[in-house]
XYZ file of C-alpha atoms in Angstrom:
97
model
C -42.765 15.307 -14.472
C -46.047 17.435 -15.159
C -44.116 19.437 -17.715
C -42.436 16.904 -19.674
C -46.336 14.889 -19.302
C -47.784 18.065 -20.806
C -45.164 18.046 -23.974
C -45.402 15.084 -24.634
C -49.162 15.052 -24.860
C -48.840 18.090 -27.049
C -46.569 16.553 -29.502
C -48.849 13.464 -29.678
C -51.222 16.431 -30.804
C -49.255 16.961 -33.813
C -48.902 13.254 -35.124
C -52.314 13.936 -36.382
C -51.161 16.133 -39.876
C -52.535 18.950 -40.444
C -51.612 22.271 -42.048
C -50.757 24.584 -39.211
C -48.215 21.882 -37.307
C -45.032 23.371 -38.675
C -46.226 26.483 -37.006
C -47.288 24.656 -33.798
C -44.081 22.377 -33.922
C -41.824 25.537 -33.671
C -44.052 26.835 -30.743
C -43.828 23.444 -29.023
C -39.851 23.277 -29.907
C -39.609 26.634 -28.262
C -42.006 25.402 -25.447
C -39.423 21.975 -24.787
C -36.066 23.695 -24.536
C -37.848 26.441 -22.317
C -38.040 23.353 -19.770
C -34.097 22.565 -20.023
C -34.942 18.855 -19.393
C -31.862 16.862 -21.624
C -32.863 14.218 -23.497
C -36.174 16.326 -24.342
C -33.584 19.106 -25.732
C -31.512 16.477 -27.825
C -34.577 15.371 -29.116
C -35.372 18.786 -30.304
C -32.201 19.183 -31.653
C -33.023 16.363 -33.581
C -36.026 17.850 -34.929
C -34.141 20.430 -36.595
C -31.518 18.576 -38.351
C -33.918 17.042 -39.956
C -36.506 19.603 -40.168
C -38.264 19.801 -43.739
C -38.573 15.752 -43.161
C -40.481 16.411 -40.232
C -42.895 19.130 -41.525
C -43.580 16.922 -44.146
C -45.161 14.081 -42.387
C -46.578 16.671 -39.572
C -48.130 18.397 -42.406
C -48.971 15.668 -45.304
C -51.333 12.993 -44.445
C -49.491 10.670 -46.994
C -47.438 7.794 -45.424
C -45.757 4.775 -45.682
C -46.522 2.701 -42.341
C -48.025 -0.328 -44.107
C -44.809 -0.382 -46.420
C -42.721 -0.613 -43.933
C -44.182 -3.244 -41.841
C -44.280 -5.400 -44.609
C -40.189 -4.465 -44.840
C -40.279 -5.102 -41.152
C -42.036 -8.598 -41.014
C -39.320 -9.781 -44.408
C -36.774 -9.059 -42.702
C -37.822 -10.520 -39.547
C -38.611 -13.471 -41.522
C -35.186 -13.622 -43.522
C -33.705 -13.333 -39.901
C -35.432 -16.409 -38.867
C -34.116 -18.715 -41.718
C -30.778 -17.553 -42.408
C -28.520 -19.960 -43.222
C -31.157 -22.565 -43.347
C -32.868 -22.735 -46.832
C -32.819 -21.064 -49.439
C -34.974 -18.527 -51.577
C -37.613 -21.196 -52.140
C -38.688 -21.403 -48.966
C -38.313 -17.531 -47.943
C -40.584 -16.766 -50.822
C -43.175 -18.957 -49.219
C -42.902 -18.040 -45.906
C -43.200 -14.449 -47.266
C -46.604 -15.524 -49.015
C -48.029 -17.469 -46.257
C -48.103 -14.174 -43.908
């Protein structure tokens, strides 16, 4: 439990971008599957399908958060009223939030 504590602390370190954290990622990639705990090594494997994706937002401090929790609340909203009204009153409750 300290170990996977420790990783996961230092991969909370590299939300914050910054230009080095492709290096660091590989060390701490290397670092996880040294533990041989599962879920943390198909995790990792995850990581590296996907891997110039996650440089990118490890490295870039651009992001699109605020984007999509304004896709987030719409579609919670369009959830809400489904079958109830129609594009009228979605518009509105989109504008009143």
């Amino acid at each position: 439990m300290t170990a996977l504590a420790d990783l996961v602390r230092g991969f909370a370190t590299l939300l914050k971008p910054a230009k080095d954290n492709d290096v660091k990622l590989t060390e701490w990639i290397t670092a996880a599957r040294a533990v041989d705990l599962p879920h943390l090594c198909s995790f990792t494997t995850g990581l590296e399908i996907d891997r110039a994706a996650v440089d990118a937002g490890l490295t870039t401090p651009h992001y699109n958060g605020r984007t999509e929790g304004v896709n987030t609340r719409t579609k919670r909203t369009m959830r809400q009223i489904h079958r109830r009204a129609g594009f009228a009153l979605l518009r509105h409750r989109i504008l009143l939030q």
